[in-house]
Amino acid sequence: MSIPRLYDYWRSSASYRVRIALNLLGIEATILPVNLLQKDQISTDYLARNPQGLVPVLEIDGLILTQSMAIIEYLDETRPGHKLMPSDAAGRARVRALASAIACDIHPVCNLRVLDQLMVVSGNKESVRAEWMNKFIGDGLTAFEKLLDHPATGGFCNGDTPTMADLCLVPQLYNARRWKVDFTHLIRVNAISERCHEVEAFRLAAPKS
Ligand SMILES: N[C@@H](CCC(=O)N[C@@H](CS)C(=O)NCC(=O)O)C(=O)O
């Protein structure tokens, strides 16, 4: 069987989610960098792989998979070892809701193409971009902290082992730090972040700066 290939950008939080999943499951993959700043994602070759022009793409089992959460669930369903999703329907619904609160409600409004367009309409105002990121990441994480006020929260977002929710949270926090969003007051978010940092799979997946 051929080694899976991950089309990845080091700073992409969606790619970062998949890198953590691969590490947790012990799946060796060839990392193929897609430089988003150089617009590799809209090259003809790349668009043939993902017409959305987004990373990540995972080639595995003869499939070309897109969308980080779909990829994570595929890996969870097809690979033995660490479970990224709970075994019960209620647990899965909660993990999907937490993951979506980040991946569907915070991340898309902070994506590169959105920020590029924001710079166009604001006349390249750096302050507008910083304010935008602070608003949407800050509000989103504040709501996430409240979602964590739930009996199913444990050492991690759901229970005492990392699930897809933690795979979405940690990269979003990397992004928050990058944009200097203050989330020091979010007690549960910070506790989970620290616990994830203790797990090698998370550390190895982190962007190098
Ligand atoms: N919903 C997609 C989002 C993927 C996504 O937005 N990727 C970003 C990097 S984090 C990207 O490729 N951006 C390129 C662009 O905006 O042109 C997923 O979860 O995989």
CSV table of C-alpha atoms and ligand atoms in Angstrom, one decimal:
chain,number,residue,atom,x,y,z
A,1,MET,CA,0.0,0.0,0.0
A,2,SER,CA,1.4,3.4,-0.9
A,3,ILE,CA,2.3,6.0,1.8
A,4,PRO,CA,-0.5,8.6,2.2
A,5,ARG,CA,0.3,12.1,0.9
A,6,LEU,CA,-0.7,15.2,2.7
A,7,TYR,CA,-0.9,18.4,0.8
A,8,ASP,CA,-0.2,20.9,3.5
A,9,TYR,CA,0.7,24.4,4.4
A,10,TRP,CA,2.7,24.7,7.6
A,11,ARG,CA,0.6,27.6,9.0
A,12,SER,CA,-2.8,26.3,7.8
A,13,SER,CA,-4.9,25.4,10.8
A,14,ALA,CA,-7.0,23.0,8.7
A,15,SER,CA,-3.8,21.2,7.7
A,16,TYR,CA,-2.6,21.3,11.3
A,17,ARG,CA,-5.8,19.4,12.4
A,18,VAL,CA,-5.0,16.6,10.0
A,19,ARG,CA,-1.3,16.5,11.0
A,20,ILE,CA,-2.4,15.9,14.6
A,21,ALA,CA,-4.8,13.2,13.6
A,22,LEU,CA,-2.1,11.4,11.5
A,23,ASN,CA,0.3,11.6,14.5
A,24,LEU,CA,-2.2,10.3,17.0
A,25,LEU,CA,-3.0,7.4,14.8
A,26,GLY,CA,0.7,6.7,14.0
A,27,ILE,CA,0.1,7.1,10.3
A,28,GLU,CA,3.2,7.9,8.3
A,29,ALA,CA,2.5,10.4,5.5
A,30,THR,CA,4.6,12.2,2.9
A,31,ILE,CA,4.1,16.0,3.5
A,32,LEU,CA,3.8,17.9,0.2
A,33,PRO,CA,4.0,21.7,0.9
A,34,VAL,CA,1.5,24.0,-0.9
A,35,ASN,CA,2.6,27.6,-0.5
A,36,LEU,CA,-0.5,29.5,0.0
A,37,LEU,CA,1.3,32.9,-0.1
A,38,GLN,CA,2.6,32.0,-3.6
A,39,LYS,CA,-0.9,30.9,-4.6
A,40,ASP,CA,0.1,27.3,-5.3
A,41,GLN,CA,-3.4,26.4,-4.3
A,42,ILE,CA,-4.8,27.8,-7.5
A,43,SER,CA,-2.4,26.2,-9.8
A,44,THR,CA,-4.0,23.9,-12.4
A,45,ASP,CA,-2.4,20.9,-10.9
A,46,TYR,CA,-3.6,21.6,-7.4
A,47,LEU,CA,-7.2,22.6,-8.5
A,48,ALA,CA,-7.4,19.2,-10.3
A,49,ARG,CA,-6.9,17.7,-6.8
A,50,ASN,CA,-9.1,20.1,-4.9
A,51,PRO,CA,-11.3,22.4,-7.0
A,52,GLN,CA,-11.9,24.5,-3.9
A,53,GLY,CA,-8.2,25.6,-3.9
A,54,LEU,CA,-7.8,24.8,-0.2
A,55,VAL,CA,-5.5,22.7,1.9
A,56,PRO,CA,-5.4,20.1,3.2
A,57,VAL,CA,-5.8,17.3,0.7
A,58,LEU,CA,-5.0,13.8,1.8
A,59,GLU,CA,-4.4,11.1,-0.7
A,60,ILE,CA,-4.9,7.7,1.0
A,61,ASP,CA,-6.3,4.3,0.1
A,62,GLY,CA,-6.5,5.4,-3.6
A,63,LEU,CA,-8.8,8.3,-2.6
A,64,ILE,CA,-8.3,12.0,-2.8
A,65,LEU,CA,-9.9,13.4,0.4
A,66,THR,CA,-10.6,17.1,1.1
A,67,GLN,CA,-12.1,18.9,4.1
A,68,SER,CA,-10.2,18.4,7.3
A,69,MET,CA,-13.1,17.2,9.4
A,70,ALA,CA,-14.2,14.7,6.7
A,71,ILE,CA,-10.6,13.5,6.6
A,72,ILE,CA,-10.4,13.1,10.4
A,73,GLU,CA,-13.6,11.1,10.5
A,74,TYR,CA,-12.4,8.9,7.6
A,75,LEU,CA,-9.2,8.2,9.5
A,76,ASP,CA,-11.1,7.5,12.7
A,77,GLU,CA,-13.4,5.0,10.9
A,78,THR,CA,-10.7,3.2,8.9
A,79,ARG,CA,-7.7,3.1,11.2
A,80,PRO,CA,-7.2,1.2,14.5
A,81,GLY,CA,-5.8,2.8,17.6
A,82,HIS,CA,-6.7,6.1,19.1
A,83,LYS,CA,-10.4,7.1,18.8
A,84,LEU,CA,-10.9,10.6,17.5
A,85,MET,CA,-14.7,10.3,17.9
A,86,PRO,CA,-16.7,9.0,20.8
A,87,SER,CA,-18.4,5.7,20.6
A,88,ASP,CA,-21.9,7.0,21.4
A,89,ALA,CA,-24.1,9.2,19.2
A,90,ALA,CA,-24.6,11.9,21.8
A,91,GLY,CA,-20.8,12.1,22.3
A,92,ARG,CA,-20.2,12.3,18.5
A,93,ALA,CA,-22.9,15.0,18.2
A,94,ARG,CA,-21.1,17.1,20.8
A,95,VAL,CA,-17.7,16.6,19.3
A,96,ARG,CA,-19.0,17.6,15.9
A,97,ALA,CA,-20.7,20.6,17.4
A,98,LEU,CA,-17.5,21.7,19.2
A,99,ALA,CA,-15.4,21.1,16.1
A,100,SER,CA,-17.9,22.9,13.9
A,101,ALA,CA,-18.0,25.9,16.3
A,102,ILE,CA,-14.3,26.4,15.2
A,103,ALA,CA,-14.0,24.9,11.8
A,104,CYS,CA,-17.3,26.2,10.4
A,105,ASP,CA,-17.9,29.4,12.4
A,106,ILE,CA,-14.5,30.9,13.3
A,107,HIS,CA,-12.1,29.6,10.7
A,108,PRO,CA,-13.9,30.5,7.4
A,109,VAL,CA,-14.2,34.2,8.2
A,110,CYS,CA,-10.5,34.3,9.1
A,111,ASN,CA,-9.3,32.4,6.0
A,112,LEU,CA,-6.5,33.8,3.8
A,113,ARG,CA,-8.9,34.6,0.8
A,114,VAL,CA,-11.3,36.5,3.2
A,115,LEU,CA,-8.4,38.5,4.7
A,116,ASP,CA,-7.0,39.3,1.2
A,117,GLN,CA,-10.5,40.6,0.2
A,118,LEU,CA,-10.8,42.5,3.4
A,119,MET,CA,-7.5,44.2,2.7
A,120,VAL,CA,-8.7,45.1,-0.8
A,121,VAL,CA,-12.0,46.7,0.4
A,122,SER,CA,-10.3,48.4,3.4
A,123,GLY,CA,-7.5,49.9,1.2
A,124,ASN,CA,-4.8,47.7,2.8
A,125,LYS,CA,-5.5,48.8,6.4
A,126,GLU,CA,-3.5,46.6,8.7
A,127,SER,CA,-5.6,47.8,11.7
A,128,VAL,CA,-8.8,46.7,10.1
A,129,ARG,CA,-7.4,43.2,9.6
A,130,ALA,CA,-6.2,43.0,13.2
A,131,GLU,CA,-9.6,44.2,14.5
A,132,TRP,CA,-11.4,41.7,12.3
A,133,MET,CA,-9.3,38.8,13.6
A,134,ASN,CA,-9.6,39.9,17.2
A,135,LYS,CA,-13.4,40.2,16.9
A,136,PHE,CA,-14.1,36.8,15.2
A,137,ILE,CA,-11.5,34.7,17.0
A,138,GLY,CA,-12.2,36.4,20.3
A,139,ASP,CA,-16.0,36.1,20.1
A,140,GLY,CA,-15.7,32.5,18.8
A,141,LEU,CA,-13.3,31.4,21.6
A,142,THR,CA,-15.4,33.1,24.3
A,143,ALA,CA,-18.5,31.1,23.1
A,144,PHE,CA,-16.3,27.9,22.9
A,145,GLU,CA,-15.3,28.4,26.5
A,146,LYS,CA,-19.1,28.5,27.4
A,147,LEU,CA,-19.7,25.3,25.4
A,148,LEU,CA,-17.0,23.6,27.5
A,149,ASP,CA,-19.0,24.3,30.6
A,150,HIS,CA,-20.7,20.9,30.2
A,151,PRO,CA,-20.6,17.6,32.1
A,152,ALA,CA,-18.9,15.8,29.2
A,153,THR,CA,-15.9,18.1,29.3
A,154,GLY,CA,-13.0,16.3,30.9
A,155,GLY,CA,-9.2,16.7,30.7
A,156,PHE,CA,-9.9,17.3,27.0
A,157,CYS,CA,-12.9,19.0,25.2
A,158,ASN,CA,-14.9,15.8,25.4
A,159,GLY,CA,-13.8,13.3,28.0
A,160,ASP,CA,-10.2,12.4,29.0
A,161,THR,CA,-8.7,11.7,25.6
A,162,PRO,CA,-8.3,14.0,22.6
A,163,THR,CA,-11.0,14.0,20.0
A,164,MET,CA,-11.7,15.9,16.8
A,165,ALA,CA,-12.8,18.9,18.9
A,166,ASP,CA,-9.3,19.2,20.4
A,167,LEU,CA,-7.8,18.8,16.9
A,168,CYS,CA,-9.8,21.9,15.9
A,169,LEU,CA,-9.2,23.9,19.1
A,170,VAL,CA,-5.4,23.7,19.3
A,171,PRO,CA,-4.7,25.1,15.7
A,172,GLN,CA,-7.3,27.8,16.3
A,173,LEU,CA,-5.3,28.8,19.4
A,174,TYR,CA,-2.1,28.9,17.4
A,175,ASN,CA,-3.9,31.3,15.1
A,176,ALA,CA,-5.2,33.4,18.0
A,177,ARG,CA,-1.7,33.8,19.4
A,178,ARG,CA,-0.4,34.7,15.9
A,179,TRP,CA,-3.0,37.5,15.7
A,180,LYS,CA,-2.4,38.5,19.4
A,181,VAL,CA,-6.0,37.7,20.5
A,182,ASP,CA,-6.1,37.7,24.3
A,183,PHE,CA,-7.7,34.5,25.5
A,184,THR,CA,-5.9,34.3,28.9
A,185,HIS,CA,-9.2,34.6,30.7
A,186,LEU,CA,-10.7,31.5,29.1
A,187,ILE,CA,-9.9,29.0,31.9
A,188,ARG,CA,-11.2,25.8,30.3
A,189,VAL,CA,-9.7,26.6,26.9
A,190,ASN,CA,-6.3,27.2,28.5
A,191,ALA,CA,-6.4,24.1,30.6
A,192,ILE,CA,-7.2,21.9,27.6
A,193,SER,CA,-4.6,23.7,25.5
A,194,GLU,CA,-1.9,22.9,28.2
A,195,ARG,CA,-3.0,19.2,28.3
A,196,CYS,CA,-2.9,18.9,24.5
A,197,HIS,CA,0.6,20.3,24.6
A,198,GLU,CA,1.6,17.4,26.9
A,199,VAL,CA,0.8,15.0,24.0
A,200,GLU,CA,3.6,14.4,21.6
A,201,ALA,CA,1.3,14.0,18.6
A,202,PHE,CA,0.1,17.6,19.1
A,203,ARG,CA,3.6,19.0,19.7
A,204,LEU,CA,5.0,17.3,16.6
A,205,ALA,CA,2.2,18.7,14.4
A,206,ALA,CA,2.7,22.3,15.5
A,207,PRO,CA,4.0,24.9,13.1
A,208,LYS,CA,7.6,25.6,13.8
A,209,SER,CA,7.1,29.3,14.6
B,1,LIG,N1,-13.2,23.7,5.5
B,1,LIG,C1,-11.9,23.5,5.0
B,1,LIG,C2,-11.1,24.8,5.1
B,1,LIG,C3,-9.8,24.7,4.4
B,1,LIG,C4,-9.1,26.0,4.4
B,1,LIG,O1,-9.8,27.0,4.5
B,1,LIG,N2,-7.8,26.0,4.2
B,1,LIG,C5,-7.1,27.3,4.1
B,1,LIG,C6,-5.8,27.2,5.0
B,1,LIG,S1,-6.3,27.0,6.7
B,1,LIG,C7,-6.7,27.5,2.7
B,1,LIG,O2,-6.3,26.6,2.0
B,1,LIG,N3,-6.7,28.8,2.3
B,1,LIG,C8,-6.3,29.2,1.0
B,1,LIG,C9,-7.0,30.4,0.5
B,1,LIG,O3,-7.8,31.0,1.2
B,1,LIG,O4,-6.8,30.7,-0.7
B,1,LIG,C10,-11.2,22.3,5.8
B,1,LIG,O5,-11.5,22.2,7.0
B,1,LIG,O6,-10.4,21.6,5.2
